[in-house]
Short mmCIF file of C-alpha atoms in Angstrom, two decimals:
data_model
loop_
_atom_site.label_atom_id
_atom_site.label_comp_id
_atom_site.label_asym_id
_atom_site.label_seq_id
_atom_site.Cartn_x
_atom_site.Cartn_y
_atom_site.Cartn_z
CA UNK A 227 74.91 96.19 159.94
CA UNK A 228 71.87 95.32 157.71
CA UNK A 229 68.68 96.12 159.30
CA UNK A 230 65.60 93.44 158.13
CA UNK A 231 62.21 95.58 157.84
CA UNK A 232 59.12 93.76 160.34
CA UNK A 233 57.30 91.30 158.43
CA UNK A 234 54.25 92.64 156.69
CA UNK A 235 50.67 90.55 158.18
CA UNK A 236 49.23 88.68 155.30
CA UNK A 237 45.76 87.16 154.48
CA UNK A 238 45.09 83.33 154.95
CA UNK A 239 41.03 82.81 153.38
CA UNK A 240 39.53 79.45 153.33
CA UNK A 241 36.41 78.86 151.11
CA UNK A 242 33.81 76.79 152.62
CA UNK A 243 33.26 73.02 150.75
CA UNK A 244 29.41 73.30 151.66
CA UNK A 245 28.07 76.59 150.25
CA UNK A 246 24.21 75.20 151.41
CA UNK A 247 25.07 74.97 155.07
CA UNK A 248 23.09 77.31 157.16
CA UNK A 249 25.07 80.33 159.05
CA UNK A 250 28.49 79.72 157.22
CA UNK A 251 30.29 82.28 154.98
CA UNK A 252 31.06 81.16 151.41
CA UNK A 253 34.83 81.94 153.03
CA UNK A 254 36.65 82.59 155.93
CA UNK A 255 39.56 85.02 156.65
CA UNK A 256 42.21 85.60 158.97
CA UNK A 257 45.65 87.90 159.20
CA UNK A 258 49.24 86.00 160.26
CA UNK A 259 51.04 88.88 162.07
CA UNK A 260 54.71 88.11 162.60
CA UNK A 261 56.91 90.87 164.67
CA UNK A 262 54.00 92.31 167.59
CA UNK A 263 53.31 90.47 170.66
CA UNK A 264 49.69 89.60 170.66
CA UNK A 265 49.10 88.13 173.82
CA UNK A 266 48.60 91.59 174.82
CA UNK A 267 45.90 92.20 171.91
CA UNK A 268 44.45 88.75 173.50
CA UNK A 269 44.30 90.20 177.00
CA UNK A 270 42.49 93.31 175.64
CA UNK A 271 40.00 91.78 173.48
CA UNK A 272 38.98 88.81 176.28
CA UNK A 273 38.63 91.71 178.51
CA UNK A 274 36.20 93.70 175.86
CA UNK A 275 34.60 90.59 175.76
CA UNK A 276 33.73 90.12 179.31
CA UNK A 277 32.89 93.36 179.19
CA UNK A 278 30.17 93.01 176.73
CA UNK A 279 29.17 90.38 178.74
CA UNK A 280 28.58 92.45 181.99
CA UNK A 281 26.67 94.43 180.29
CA UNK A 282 24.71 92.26 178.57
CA UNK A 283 23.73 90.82 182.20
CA UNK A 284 23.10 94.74 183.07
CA UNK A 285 20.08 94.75 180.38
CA UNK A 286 22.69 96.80 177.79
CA UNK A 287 23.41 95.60 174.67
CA UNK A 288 26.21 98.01 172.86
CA UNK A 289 27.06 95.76 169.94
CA UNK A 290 30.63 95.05 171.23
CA UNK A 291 33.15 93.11 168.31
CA UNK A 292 35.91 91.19 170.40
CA UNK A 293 36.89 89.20 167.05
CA UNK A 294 39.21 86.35 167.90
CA UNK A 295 43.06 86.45 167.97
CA UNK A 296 45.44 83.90 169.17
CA UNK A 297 48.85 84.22 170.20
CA UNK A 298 50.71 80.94 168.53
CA UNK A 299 53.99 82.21 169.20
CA UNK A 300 57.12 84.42 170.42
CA UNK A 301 55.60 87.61 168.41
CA UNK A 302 53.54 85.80 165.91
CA UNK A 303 49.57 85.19 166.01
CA UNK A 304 46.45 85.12 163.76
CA UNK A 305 43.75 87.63 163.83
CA UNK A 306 40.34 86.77 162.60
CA UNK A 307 39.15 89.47 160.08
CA UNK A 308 35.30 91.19 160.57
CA UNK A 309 33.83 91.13 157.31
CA UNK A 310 32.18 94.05 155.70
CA UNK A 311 34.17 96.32 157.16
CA UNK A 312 36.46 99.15 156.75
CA UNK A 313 38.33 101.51 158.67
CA UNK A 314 37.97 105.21 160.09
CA UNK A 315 40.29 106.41 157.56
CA UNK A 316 39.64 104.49 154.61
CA UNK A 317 36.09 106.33 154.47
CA UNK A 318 37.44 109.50 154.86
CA UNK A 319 40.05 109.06 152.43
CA UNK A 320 36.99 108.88 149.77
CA UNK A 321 36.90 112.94 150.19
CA UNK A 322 39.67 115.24 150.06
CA UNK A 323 38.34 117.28 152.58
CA UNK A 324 37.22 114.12 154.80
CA UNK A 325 40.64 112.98 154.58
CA UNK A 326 42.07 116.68 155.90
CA UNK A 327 39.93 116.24 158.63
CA UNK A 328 37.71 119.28 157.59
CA UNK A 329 34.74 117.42 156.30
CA UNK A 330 32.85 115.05 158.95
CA UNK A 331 30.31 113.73 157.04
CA UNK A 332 31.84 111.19 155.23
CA UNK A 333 31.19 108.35 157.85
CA UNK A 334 27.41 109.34 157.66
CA UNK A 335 27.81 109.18 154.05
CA UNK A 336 29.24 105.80 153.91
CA UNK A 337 26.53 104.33 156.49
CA UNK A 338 23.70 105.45 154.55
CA UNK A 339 25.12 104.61 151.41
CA UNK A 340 25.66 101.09 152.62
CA UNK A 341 22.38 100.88 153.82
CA UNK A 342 20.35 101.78 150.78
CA UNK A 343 23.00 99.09 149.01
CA UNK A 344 21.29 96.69 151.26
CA UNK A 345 17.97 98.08 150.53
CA UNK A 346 18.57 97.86 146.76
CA UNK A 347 19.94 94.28 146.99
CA UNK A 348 17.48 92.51 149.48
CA UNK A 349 14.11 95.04 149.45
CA UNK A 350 14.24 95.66 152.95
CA UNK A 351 15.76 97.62 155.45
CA UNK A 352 16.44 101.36 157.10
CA UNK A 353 18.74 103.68 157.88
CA UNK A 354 17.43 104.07 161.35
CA UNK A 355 19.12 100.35 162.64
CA UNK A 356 22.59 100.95 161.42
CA UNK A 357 22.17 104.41 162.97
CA UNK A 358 20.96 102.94 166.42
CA UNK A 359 24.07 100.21 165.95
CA UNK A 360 26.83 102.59 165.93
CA UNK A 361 25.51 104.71 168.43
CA UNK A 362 25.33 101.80 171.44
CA UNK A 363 28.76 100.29 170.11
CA UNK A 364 30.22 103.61 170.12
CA UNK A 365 29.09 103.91 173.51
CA UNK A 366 30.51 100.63 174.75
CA UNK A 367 33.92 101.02 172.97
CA UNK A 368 34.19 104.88 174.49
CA UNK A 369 33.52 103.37 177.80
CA UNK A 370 36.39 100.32 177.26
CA UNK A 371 39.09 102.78 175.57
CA UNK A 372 38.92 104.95 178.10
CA UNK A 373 38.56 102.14 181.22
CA UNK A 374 41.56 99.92 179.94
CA UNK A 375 43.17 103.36 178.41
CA UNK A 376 43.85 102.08 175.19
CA UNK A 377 46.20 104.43 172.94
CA UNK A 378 47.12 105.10 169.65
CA UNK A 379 43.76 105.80 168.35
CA UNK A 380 44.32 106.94 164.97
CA UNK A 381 41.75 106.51 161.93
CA UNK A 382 43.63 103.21 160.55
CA UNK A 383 42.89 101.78 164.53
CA UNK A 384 38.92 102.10 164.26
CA UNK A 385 36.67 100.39 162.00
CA UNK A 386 32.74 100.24 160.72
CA UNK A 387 31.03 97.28 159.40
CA UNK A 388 28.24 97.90 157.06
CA UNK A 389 25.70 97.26 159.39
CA UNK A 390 26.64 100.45 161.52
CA UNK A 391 28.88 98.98 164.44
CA UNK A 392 31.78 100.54 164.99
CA UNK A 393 35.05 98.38 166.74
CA UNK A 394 38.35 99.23 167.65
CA UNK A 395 41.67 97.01 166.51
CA UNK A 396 45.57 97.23 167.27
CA UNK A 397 45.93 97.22 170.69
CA UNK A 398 49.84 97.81 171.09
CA UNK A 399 49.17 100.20 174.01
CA UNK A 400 46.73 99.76 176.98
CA UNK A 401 46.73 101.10 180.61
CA UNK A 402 47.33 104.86 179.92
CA UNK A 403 51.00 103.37 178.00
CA UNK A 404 50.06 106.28 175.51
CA UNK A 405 52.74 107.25 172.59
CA UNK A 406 54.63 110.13 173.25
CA UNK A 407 56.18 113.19 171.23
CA UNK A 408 58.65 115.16 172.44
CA UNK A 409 58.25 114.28 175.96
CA UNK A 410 54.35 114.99 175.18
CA UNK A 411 51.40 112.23 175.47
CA UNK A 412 50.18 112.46 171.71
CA UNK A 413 46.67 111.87 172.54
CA UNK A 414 45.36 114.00 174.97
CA UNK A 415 41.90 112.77 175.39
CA UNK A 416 40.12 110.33 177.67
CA UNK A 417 39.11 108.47 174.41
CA UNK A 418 38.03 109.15 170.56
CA UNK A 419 34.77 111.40 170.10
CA UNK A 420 34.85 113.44 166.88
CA UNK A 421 32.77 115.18 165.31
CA UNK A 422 32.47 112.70 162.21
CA UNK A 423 31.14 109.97 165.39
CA UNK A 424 28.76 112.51 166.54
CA UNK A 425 26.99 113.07 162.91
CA UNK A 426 26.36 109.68 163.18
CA UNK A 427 24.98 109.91 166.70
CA UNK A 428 22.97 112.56 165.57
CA UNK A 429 21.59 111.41 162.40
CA UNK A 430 23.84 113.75 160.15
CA UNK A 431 22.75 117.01 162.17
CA UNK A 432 26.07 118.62 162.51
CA UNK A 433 27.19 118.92 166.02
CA UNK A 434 27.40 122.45 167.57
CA UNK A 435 28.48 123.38 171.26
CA UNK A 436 27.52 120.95 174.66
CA UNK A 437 24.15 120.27 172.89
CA UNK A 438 25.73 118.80 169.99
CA UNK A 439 25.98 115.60 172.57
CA UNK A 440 22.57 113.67 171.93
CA UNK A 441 21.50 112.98 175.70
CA UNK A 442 20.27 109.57 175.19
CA UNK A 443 24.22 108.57 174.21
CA UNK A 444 25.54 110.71 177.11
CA UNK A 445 23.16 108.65 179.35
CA UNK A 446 24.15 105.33 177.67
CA UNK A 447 28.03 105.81 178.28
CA UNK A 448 27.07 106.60 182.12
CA UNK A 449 25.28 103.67 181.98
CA UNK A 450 27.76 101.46 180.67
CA UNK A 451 30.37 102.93 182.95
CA UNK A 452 28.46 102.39 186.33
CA UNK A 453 27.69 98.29 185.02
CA UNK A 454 31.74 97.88 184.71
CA UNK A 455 32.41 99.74 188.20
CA UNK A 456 29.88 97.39 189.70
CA UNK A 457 32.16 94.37 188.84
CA UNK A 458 35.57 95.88 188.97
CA UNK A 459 37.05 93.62 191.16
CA UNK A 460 36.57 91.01 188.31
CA UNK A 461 38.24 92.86 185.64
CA UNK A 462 41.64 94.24 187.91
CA UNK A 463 42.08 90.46 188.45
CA UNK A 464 41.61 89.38 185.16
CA UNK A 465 45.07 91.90 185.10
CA UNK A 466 46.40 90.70 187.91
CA UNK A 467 46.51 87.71 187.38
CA UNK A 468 48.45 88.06 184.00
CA UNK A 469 51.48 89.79 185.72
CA UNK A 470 53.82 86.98 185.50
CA UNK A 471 53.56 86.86 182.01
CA UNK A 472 55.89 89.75 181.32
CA UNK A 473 53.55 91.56 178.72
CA UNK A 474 55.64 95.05 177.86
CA UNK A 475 52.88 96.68 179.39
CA UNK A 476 51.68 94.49 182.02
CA UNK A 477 54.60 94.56 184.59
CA UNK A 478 53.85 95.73 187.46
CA UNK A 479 50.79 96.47 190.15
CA UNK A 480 51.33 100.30 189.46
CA UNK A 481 49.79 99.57 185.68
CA UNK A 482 47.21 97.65 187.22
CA UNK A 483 46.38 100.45 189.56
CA UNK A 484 45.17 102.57 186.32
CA UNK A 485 42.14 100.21 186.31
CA UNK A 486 41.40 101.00 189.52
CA UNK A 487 41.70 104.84 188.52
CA UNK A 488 39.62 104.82 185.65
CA UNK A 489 36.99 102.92 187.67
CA UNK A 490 37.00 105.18 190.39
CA UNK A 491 36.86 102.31 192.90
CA UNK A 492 37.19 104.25 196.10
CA UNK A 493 34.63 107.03 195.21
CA UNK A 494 30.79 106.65 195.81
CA UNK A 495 28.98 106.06 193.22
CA UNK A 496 27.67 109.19 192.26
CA UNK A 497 31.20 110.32 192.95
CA UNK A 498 32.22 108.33 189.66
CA UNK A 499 29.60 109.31 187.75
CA UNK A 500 30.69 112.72 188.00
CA UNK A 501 34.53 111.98 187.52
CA UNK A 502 33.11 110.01 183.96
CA UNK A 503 31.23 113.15 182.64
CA UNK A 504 33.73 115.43 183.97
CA UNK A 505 35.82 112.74 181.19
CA UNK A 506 33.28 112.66 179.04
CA UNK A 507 33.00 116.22 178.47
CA UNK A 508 36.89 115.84 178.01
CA UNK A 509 36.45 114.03 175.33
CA UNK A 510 34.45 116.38 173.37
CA UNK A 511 35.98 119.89 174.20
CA UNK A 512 39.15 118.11 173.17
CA UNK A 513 38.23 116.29 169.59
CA UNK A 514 40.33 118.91 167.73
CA UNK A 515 43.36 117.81 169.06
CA UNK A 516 42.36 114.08 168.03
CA UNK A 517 41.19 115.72 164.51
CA UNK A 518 45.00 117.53 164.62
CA UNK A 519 46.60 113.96 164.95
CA UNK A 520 44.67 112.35 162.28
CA UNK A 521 45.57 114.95 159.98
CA UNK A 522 49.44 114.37 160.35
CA UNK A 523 48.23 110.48 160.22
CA UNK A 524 46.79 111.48 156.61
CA UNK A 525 49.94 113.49 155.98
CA UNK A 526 52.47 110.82 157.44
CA UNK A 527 50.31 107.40 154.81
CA UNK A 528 49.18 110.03 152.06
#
């Protein structure tokens, strides 16, 4: 029996006829995906959306990036591509040692070097904006991962745009559906926090024990995770509703229940804030064993 290998996505761009019009691109981009369901991705990204949106009525503004993707088909879609951007792994890949996962600078490194790109090119600008930008979206999207449990969260599944945000793709796995190895969940953290995130947080100060956690973004994520339990009942619906449609994740009121888990919806308030840092500080005791699975990613696409 011949086996046929999944379609690899390719790039549709369209150049724009009126180069003088006022906020158009010279071009526009998007990916044609054949072989993944993306009604699920869909689901995910209107949901990251409406969160953005809550907190946006909450007085927070994280910098969210829900680009657009639309299901046109059994297992075939188009994905809009962000521009100016590149992912987790292709910036670490420009060191040897970023690429091990033994250097954590590199992000910083590409930031800045962006930035004074910018500065060169249009006489204006700082460092201190694309700092501030990935620090509130890296809030937001630590809050959403770990809310709609979103898995597989390897380097090639996160992305920064040159302006600092950072903005998560791929989302083949959501309400704690996490890949397994040997009978094992592979990631084994309430969502991504590394140390190469945390440079950036910090402004390139390298990140040592509890304090390594720059209060003002430990705040933030709290934050951000009280103004989504506020209007929980919104988003579990949003799932519920979508039962019928027989997403391979979205079957049943048990996977819905994980919404209702992450967003603590029978504790008291201050209750949940303490089961989020208890999370949070999850997160960061266990970034090695994230930094352990992105090195076999680098080993396994070397």
């Amino acid at each position: 029996m011949q086996v046929l290998a999944q379609p690899s996505p390719f790039c549709l761009v369209w150049d724009n006829p009126d180069p003088m019009a006022p906020h158009y691109w010279l071009s526009h981009a998007i990916i044609f995906k054949s072989g993944d369901d993306l009604r699920q991705d869909m689901l995910t990204l209107q949901a990251i959306g409406i969160m953005s949106h809550l907190w946006n009525m909450e007085g927070l503004d994280l910098g969210m990036t829900p680009y657009s993707c639309l299901s046109t088909g059994k297992q075939v879609g188009l994905i809009e591509m962000v521009r100016n951007a590149k992912t987790v792994y292709s910036i670490q890949r420009s060191s040897k040692l970023g690429a091990i996962q033994v250097d954590s600078s590199q992000l910083f490194k590409w930031i800045r070097d962006k930035t004074r790109a910018q500065v060169r090119q249009k006489g204006h600008g700082c460092l201190t904006k694309p700092l501030n930008n990935f620090t509130r979206s890296c809030a937001g999207y630590c809050v959403a991962t770990f809310v709609l449990g979103i898995g597989d969260r390897h380097p090639d599944n996160i992305m920064v745009n040159q302006d600092g945000q950072i903005f998560h793709i791929d989302f083949g796995h959501i309400l704690g559906n996490f890949k397994k190895k040997f009978g094992i969940n592979r990631e084994r953290v309430p969502f991504v926090l590394t140390q190469d995130f945390l440079r950036v947080i910090a402004k390139e100060k390298e990140p040592k024990g509890e304090s390594g956690v720059p209060e003002v973004f430990q705040v933030l994520c709290g934050k951000a995770y009280l103004a989504l339990r506020k209007h929980y009942r919104l988003i579990v619906n949003l799932f519920m509703l979508l039962l019928p449609a027989g997403m391979s994740e979205l079957q049943s009121q048990d996977e819905v229940a994980y919404l209702r888990k992450t967003l603590a919806v029978e504790a008291t308030e201050e209750e949940a804030l303490q089961y989020f840092q208890n999370q949070f500080s999850e997160a960061y005791d266990g970034a090695w064993t994230t930094k352990i699975d992105w090195f076999f990613h680098y080993v396994k696409h070397r």
